[in-house]
Coordinates of N, CA and C in Angstrom, one line a residue:
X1 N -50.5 12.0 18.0 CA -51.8 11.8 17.3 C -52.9 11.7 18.3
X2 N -54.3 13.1 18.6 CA -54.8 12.4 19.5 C -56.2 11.8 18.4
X3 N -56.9 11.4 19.8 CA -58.0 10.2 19.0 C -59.3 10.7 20.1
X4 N -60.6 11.4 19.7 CA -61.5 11.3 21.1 C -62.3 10.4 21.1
X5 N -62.5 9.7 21.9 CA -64.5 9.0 22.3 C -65.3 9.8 23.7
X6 N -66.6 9.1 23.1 CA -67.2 9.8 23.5 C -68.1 9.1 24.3
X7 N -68.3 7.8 23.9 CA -69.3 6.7 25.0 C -68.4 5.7 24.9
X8 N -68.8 4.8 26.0 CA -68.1 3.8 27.0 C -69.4 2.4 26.9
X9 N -69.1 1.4 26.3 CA -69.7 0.6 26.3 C -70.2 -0.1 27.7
X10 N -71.4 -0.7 28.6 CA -71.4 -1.2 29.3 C -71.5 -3.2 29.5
X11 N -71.1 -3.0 28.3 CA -70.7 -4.9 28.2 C -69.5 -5.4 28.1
X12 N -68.7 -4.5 27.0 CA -67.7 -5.4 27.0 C -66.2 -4.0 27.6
X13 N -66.8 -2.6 28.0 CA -66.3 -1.7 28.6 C -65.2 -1.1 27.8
X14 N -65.2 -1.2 26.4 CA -64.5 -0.6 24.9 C -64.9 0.7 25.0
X15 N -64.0 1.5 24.6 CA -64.7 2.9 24.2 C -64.6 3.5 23.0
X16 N -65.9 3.8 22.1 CA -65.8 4.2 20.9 C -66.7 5.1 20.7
X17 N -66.5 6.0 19.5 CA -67.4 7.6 19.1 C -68.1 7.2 18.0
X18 N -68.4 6.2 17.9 CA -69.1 5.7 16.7 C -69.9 4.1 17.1
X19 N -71.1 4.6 17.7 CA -72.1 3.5 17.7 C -72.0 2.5 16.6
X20 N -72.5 2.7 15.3 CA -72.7 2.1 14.5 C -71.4 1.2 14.3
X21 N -70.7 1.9 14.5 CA -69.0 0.7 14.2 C -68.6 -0.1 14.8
X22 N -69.7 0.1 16.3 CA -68.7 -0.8 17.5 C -69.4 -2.0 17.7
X23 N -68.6 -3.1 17.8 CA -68.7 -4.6 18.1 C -68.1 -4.8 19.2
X24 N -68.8 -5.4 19.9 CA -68.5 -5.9 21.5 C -67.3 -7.2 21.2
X25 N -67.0 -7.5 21.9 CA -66.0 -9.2 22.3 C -66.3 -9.2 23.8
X26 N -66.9 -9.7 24.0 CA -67.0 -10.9 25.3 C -67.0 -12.3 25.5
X27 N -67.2 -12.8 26.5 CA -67.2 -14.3 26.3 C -68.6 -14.6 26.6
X28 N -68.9 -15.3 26.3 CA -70.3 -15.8 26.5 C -70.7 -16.7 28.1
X29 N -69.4 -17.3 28.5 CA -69.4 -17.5 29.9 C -69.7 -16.5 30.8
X30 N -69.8 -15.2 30.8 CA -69.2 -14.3 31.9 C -70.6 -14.0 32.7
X31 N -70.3 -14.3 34.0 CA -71.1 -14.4 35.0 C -72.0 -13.0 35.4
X32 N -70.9 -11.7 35.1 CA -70.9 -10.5 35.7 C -72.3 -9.6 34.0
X33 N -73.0 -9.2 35.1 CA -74.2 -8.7 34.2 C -73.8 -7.4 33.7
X34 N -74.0 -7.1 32.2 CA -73.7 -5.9 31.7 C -74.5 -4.8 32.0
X35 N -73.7 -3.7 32.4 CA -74.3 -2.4 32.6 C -74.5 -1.6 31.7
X36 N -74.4 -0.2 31.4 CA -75.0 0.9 30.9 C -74.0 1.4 29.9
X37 N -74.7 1.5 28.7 CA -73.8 2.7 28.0 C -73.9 3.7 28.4
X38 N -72.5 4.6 29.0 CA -72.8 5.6 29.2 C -71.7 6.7 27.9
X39 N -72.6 8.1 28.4 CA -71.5 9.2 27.4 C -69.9 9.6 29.0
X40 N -69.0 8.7 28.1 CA -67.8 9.8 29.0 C -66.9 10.0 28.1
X41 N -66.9 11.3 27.7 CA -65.7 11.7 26.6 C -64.4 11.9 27.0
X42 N -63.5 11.4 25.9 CA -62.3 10.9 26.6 C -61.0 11.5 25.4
X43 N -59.8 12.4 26.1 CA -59.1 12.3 24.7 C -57.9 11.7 25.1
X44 N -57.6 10.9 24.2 CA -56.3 9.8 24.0 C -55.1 10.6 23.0
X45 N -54.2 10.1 23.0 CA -53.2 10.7 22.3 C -52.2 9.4 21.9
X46 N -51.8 9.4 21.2 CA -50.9 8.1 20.4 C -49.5 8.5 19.9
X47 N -48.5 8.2 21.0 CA -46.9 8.6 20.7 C -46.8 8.0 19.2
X48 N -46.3 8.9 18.2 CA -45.5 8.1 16.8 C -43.9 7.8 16.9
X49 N -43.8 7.9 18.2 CA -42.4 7.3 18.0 C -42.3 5.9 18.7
X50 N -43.3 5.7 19.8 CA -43.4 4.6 20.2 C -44.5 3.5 20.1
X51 N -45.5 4.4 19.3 CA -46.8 4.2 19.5 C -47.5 3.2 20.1
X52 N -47.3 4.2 21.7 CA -48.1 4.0 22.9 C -49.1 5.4 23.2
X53 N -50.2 4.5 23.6 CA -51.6 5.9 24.2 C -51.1 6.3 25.0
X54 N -51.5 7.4 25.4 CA -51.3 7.9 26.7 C -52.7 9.1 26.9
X55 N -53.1 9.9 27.7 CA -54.0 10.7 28.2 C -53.3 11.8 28.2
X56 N -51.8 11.9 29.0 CA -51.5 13.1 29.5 C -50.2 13.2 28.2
X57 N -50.3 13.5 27.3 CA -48.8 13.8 26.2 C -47.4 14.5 27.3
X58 N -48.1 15.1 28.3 CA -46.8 16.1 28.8 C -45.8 14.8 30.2
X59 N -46.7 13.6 30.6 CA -46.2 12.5 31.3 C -45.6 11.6 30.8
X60 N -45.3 12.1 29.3 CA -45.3 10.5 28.6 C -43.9 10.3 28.6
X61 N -43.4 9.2 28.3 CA -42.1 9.0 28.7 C -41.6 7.9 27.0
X62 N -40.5 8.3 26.2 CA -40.5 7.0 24.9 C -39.9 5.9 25.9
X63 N -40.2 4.9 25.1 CA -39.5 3.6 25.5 C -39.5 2.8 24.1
X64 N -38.5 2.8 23.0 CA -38.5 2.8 22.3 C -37.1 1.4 22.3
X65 N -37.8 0.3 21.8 CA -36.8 -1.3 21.9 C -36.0 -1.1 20.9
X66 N -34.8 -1.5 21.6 CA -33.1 -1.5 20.7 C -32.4 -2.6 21.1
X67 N -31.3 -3.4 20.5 CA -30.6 -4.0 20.4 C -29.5 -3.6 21.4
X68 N -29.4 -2.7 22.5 CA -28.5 -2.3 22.9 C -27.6 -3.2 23.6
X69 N -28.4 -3.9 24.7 CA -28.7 -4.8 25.6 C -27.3 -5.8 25.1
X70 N -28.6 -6.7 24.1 CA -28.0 -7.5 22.9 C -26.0 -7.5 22.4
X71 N -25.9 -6.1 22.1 CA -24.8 -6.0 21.6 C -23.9 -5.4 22.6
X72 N -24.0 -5.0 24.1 CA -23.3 -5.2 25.0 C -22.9 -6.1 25.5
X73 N -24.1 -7.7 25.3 CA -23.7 -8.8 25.9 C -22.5 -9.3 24.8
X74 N -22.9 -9.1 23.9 CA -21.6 -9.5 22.9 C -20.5 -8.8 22.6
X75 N -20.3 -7.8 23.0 CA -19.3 -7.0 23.1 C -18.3 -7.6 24.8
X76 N -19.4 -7.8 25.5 CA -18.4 -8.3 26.7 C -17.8 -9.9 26.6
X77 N -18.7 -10.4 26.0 CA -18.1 -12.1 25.1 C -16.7 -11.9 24.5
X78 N -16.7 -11.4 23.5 CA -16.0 -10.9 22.8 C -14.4 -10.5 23.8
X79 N -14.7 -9.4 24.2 CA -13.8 -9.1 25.1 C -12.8 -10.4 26.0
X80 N -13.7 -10.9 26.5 CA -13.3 -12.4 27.9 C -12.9 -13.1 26.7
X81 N -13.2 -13.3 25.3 CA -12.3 -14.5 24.9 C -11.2 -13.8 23.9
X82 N -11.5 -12.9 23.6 CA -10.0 -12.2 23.2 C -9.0 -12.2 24.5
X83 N -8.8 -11.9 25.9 CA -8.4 -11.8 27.0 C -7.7 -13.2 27.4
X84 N -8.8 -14.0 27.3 CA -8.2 -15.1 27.2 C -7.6 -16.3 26.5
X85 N -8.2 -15.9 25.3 CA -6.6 -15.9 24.0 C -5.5 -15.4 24.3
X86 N -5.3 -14.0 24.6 CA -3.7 -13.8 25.4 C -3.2 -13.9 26.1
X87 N -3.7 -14.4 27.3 CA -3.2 -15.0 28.2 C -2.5 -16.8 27.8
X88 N -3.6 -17.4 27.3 CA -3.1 -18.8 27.0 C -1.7 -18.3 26.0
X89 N -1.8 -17.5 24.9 CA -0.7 -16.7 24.0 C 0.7 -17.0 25.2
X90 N 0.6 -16.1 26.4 CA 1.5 -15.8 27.1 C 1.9 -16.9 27.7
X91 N 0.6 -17.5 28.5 CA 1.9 -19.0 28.7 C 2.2 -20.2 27.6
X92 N 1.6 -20.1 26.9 CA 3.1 -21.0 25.8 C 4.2 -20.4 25.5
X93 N 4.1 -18.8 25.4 CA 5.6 -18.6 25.6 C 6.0 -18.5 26.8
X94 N 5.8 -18.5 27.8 CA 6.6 -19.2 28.8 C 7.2 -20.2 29.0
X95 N 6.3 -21.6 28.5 CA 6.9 -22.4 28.3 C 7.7 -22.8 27.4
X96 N 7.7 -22.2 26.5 CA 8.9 -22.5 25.8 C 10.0 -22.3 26.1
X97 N 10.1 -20.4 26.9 CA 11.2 -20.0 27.3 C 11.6 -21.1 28.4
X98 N 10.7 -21.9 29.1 CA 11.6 -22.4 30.0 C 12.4 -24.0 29.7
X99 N 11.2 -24.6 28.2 CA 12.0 -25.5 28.1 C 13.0 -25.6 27.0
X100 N 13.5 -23.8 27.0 CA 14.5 -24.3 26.3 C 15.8 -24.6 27.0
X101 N 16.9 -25.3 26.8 CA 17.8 -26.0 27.1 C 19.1 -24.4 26.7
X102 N 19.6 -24.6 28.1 CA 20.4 -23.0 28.3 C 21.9 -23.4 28.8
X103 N 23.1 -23.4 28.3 CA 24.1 -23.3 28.2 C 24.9 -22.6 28.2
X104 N 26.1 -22.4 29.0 CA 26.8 -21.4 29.4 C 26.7 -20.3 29.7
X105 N 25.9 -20.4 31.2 CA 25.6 -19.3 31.9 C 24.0 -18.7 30.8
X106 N 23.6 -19.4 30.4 CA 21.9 -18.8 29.7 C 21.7 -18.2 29.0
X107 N 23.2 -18.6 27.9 CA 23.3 -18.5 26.4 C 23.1 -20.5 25.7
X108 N 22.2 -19.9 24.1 CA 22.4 -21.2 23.8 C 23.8 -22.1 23.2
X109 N 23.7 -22.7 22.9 CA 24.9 -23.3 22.4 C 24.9 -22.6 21.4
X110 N 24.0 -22.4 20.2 CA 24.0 -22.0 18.6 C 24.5 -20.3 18.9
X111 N 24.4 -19.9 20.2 CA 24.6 -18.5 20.1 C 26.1 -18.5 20.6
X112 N 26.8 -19.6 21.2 CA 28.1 -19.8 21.8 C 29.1 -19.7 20.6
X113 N 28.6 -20.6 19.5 CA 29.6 -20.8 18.7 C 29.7 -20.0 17.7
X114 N 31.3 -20.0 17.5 CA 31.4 -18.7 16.1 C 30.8 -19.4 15.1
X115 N 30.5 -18.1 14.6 CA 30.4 -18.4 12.6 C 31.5 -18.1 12.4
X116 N 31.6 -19.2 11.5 CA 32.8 -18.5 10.4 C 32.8 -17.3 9.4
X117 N 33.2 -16.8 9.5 CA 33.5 -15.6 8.5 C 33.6 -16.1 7.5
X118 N 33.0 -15.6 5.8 CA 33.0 -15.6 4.9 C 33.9 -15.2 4.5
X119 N 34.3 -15.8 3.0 CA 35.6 -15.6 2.2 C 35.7 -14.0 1.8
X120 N 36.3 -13.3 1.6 CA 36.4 -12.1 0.8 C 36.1 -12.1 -0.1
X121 N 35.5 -11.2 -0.8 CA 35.4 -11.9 -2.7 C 36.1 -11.2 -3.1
X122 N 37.2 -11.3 -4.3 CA 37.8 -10.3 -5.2 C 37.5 -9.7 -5.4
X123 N 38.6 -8.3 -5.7 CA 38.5 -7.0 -6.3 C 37.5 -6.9 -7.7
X124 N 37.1 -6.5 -7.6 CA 36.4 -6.5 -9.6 C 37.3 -5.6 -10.0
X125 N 37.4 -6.8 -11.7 CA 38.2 -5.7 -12.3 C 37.0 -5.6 -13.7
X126 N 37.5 -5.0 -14.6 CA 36.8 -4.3 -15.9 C 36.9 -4.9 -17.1
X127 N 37.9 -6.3 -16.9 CA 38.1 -7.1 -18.0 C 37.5 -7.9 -18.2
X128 N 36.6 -8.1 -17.5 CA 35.7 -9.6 -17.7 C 36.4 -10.7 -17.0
X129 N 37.3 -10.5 -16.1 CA 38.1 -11.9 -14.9 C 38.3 -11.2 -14.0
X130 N 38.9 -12.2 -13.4 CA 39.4 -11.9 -12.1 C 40.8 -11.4 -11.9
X131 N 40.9 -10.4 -11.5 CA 42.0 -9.4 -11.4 C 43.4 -10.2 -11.0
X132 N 44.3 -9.6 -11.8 CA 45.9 -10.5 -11.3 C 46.7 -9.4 -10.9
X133 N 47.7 -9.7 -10.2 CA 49.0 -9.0 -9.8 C 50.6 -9.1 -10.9
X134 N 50.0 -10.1 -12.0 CA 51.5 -10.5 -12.5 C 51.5 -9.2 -13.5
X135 N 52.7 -9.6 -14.7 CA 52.8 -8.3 -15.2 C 52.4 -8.3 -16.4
X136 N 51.8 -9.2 -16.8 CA 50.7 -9.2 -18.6 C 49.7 -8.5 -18.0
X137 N 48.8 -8.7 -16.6 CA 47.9 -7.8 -16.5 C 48.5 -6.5 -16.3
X138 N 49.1 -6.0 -15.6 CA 50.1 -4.4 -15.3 C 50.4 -4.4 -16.3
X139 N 50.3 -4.2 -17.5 CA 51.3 -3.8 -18.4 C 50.9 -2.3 -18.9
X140 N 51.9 -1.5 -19.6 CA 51.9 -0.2 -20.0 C 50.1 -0.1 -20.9
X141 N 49.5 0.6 -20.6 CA 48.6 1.0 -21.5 C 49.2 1.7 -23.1
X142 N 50.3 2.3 -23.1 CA 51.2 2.8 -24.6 C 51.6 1.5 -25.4
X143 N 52.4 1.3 -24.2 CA 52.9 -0.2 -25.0 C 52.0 -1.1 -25.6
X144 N 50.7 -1.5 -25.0 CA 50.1 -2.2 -25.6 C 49.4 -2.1 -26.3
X145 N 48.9 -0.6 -26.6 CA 48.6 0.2 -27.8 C 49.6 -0.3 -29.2
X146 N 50.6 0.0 -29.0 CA 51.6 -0.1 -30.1 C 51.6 -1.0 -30.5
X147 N 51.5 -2.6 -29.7 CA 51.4 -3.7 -30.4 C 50.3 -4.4 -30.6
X148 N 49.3 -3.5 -30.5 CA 47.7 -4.2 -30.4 C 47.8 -3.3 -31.9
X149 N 48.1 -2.1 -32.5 CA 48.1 -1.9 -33.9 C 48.2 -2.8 -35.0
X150 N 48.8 -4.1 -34.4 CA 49.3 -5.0 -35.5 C 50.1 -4.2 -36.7
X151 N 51.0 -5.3 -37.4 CA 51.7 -4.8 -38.5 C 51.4 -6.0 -39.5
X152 N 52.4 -5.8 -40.5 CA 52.4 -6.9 -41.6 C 52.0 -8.2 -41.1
X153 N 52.9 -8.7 -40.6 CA 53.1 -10.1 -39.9 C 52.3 -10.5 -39.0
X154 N 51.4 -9.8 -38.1 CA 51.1 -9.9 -37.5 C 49.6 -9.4 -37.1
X155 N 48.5 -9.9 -36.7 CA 47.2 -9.1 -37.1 C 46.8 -8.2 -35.5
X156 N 45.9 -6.9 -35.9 CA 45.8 -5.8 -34.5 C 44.9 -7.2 -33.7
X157 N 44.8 -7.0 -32.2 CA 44.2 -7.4 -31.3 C 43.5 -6.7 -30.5
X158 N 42.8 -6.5 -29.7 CA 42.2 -5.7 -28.8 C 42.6 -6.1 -27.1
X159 N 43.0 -5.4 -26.2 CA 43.5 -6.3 -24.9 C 42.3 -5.8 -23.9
X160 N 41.7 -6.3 -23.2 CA 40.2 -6.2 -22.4 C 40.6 -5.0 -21.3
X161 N 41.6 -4.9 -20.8 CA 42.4 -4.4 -19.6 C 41.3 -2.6 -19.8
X162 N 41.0 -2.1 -19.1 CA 40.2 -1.1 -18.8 C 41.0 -0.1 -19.3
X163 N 42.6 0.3 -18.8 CA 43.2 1.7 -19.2 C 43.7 1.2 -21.0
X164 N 44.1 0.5 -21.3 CA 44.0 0.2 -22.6 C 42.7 0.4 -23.6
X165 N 42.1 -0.2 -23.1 CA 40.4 0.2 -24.1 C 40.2 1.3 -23.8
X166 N 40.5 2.1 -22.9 CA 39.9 4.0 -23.1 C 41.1 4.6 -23.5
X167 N 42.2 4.2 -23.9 CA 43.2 4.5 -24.4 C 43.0 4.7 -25.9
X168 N 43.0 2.9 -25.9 CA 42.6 2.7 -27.5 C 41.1 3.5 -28.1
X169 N 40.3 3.4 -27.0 CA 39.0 4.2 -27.8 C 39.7 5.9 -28.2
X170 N 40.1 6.4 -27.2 CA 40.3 7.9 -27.0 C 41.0 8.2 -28.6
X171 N 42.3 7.0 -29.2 CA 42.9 7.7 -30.2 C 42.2 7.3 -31.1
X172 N 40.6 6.3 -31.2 CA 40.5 6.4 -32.7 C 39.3 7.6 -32.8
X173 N 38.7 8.3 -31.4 CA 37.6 9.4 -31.8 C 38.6 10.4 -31.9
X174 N 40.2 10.8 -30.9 CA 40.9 12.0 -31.7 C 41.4 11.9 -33.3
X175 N 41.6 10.1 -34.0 CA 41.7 10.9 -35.3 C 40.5 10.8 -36.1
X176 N 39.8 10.9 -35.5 CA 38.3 10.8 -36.8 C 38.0 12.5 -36.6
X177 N 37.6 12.9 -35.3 CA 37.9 13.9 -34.7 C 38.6 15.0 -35.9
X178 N 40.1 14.9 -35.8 CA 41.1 15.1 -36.6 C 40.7 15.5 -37.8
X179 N 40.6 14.5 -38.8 CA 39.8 14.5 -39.7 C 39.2 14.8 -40.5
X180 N 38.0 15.3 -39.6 CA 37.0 15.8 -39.8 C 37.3 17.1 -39.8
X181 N 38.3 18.0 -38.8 CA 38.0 19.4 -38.9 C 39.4 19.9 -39.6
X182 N 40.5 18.5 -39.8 CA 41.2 19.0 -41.3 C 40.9 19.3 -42.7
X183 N 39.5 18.5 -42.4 CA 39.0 18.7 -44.2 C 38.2 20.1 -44.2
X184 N 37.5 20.0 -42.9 CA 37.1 21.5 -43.3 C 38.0 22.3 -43.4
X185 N 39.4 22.8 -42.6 CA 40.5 23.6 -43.1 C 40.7 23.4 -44.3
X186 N 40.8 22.8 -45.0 CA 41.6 22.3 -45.6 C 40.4 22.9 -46.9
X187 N 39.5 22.7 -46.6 CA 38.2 22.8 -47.9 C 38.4 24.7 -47.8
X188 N 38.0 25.4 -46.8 CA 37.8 26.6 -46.5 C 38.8 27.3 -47.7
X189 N 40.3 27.1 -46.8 CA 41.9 27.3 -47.7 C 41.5 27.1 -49.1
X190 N 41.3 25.7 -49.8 CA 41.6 25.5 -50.6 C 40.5 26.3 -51.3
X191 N 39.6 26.6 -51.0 CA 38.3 27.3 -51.7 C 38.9 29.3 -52.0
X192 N 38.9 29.6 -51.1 CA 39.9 30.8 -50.8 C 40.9 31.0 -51.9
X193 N 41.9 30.2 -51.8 CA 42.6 30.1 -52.8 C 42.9 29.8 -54.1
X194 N 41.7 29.1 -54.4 CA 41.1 28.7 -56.2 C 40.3 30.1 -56.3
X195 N 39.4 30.6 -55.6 CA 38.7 31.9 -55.9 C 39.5 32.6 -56.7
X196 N 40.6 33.2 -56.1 CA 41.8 34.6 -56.0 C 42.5 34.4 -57.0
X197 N 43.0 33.0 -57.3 CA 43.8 32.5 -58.5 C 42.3 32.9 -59.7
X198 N 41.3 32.4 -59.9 CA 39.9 32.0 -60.7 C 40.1 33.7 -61.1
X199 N 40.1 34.5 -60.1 CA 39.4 35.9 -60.2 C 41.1 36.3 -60.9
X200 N 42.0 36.1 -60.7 CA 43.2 36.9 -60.8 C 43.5 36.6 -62.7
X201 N 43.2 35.0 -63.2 CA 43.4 34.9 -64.4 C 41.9 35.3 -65.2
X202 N 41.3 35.7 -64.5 CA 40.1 36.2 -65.3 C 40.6 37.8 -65.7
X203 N 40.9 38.6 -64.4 CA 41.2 39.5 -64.7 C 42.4 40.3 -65.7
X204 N 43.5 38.5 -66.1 CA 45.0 38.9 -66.7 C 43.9 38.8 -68.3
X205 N 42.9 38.3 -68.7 CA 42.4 37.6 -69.9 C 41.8 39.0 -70.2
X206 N 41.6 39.8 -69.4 CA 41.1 41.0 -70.6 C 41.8 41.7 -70.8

């Protein structure tokens, strides 16, 4: 931005292009006698990024105030006491490593002694217990079919045993199974064969 004047006050040595506007500040003490207004035209120029005058725009130099300073000092704060948080970090564990108490050859005791091994846990079995070896659990999957049917005297049971229950499931979906696609034979046939008879006495009747 430039700005020009054109006279030079000789009292209070302001420079302004407008007589009528200009007001002196001096002190009323001042020993030194006022000289002459004279004409010296002048052009000034005003940085907008720093806004400082200057005369020559092509010498001017920004100097433009930042925080920079500021946030390097605290960035190096920062730094020394993070630094020296891990160091203090590092010797307490030192010291601990050293006062721990080191046994046989600089193993601890808790690392000398065995653990005991844990129990095995049983096989799982599919009946809802715990698996046996005697022979009510082994027993024939047929055989206990046959007497899990119940009879008169006696009422059916169901035995939990895994090859039993898919035994016993298997024969009641083959005879439903069964069943099912005897009656359709059986409907097909018998339909077939009431036709042929139906058609054969119809045909003896005329």
């Amino acid at each position: 931005m430039a700005k020009l004047t054109m006279l030079r006050c000789g009292t209070c040595g302001q420079r302004y292009s407008n007589p009528a506007r200009h007001v002196c500040r001096t002190r009323l003490d001042r020993k030194r006698r006022p000289g002459k207004t004279r004409v010296k035209p002048r052009v000034s120029f005003t940085c907008r990024t720093c806004g400082k005058a200057t005369t020559n725009p092509l010498m001017h130099t920004c100097r433009v105030r930042t925080d920079f300073k500021r946030r390097k000092a605290r960035q190096e704060r920062l730094s020394k006491a993070t630094a020296k948080s891990r160091r203090a970090a590092a010797r307490r564990k030192a010291a601990r490593k050293t006062a721990r108490p080191a046994t046989g050859g600089g193993t601890s005791s808790r690392a000398s002694t065995p653990t005991p091994a844990a129990p095995r846990p049983a096989a799982p079995s599919f009946n809802g217990g715990p698996s046996s070896t005697s022979e009510v659990a082994n027993h024939d999957y047929r055989e206990c079919f046959q007497k899990s049917a119940g009879t008169r005297f006696a009422a059916a049971h169901d035995c939990p045993k895994y090859p039993c229950r898919i035994y016993r499931e298997g024969h009641t979906n083959g005879l439903e199974v069964g069943r099912q696609l005897g009656h359709a034979t059986g409907y097909s046939e018998g339909y077939s064969t009431g036709y042929a008879e139906a058609t054969r006495d119809h045909a003896n009747e005329r």
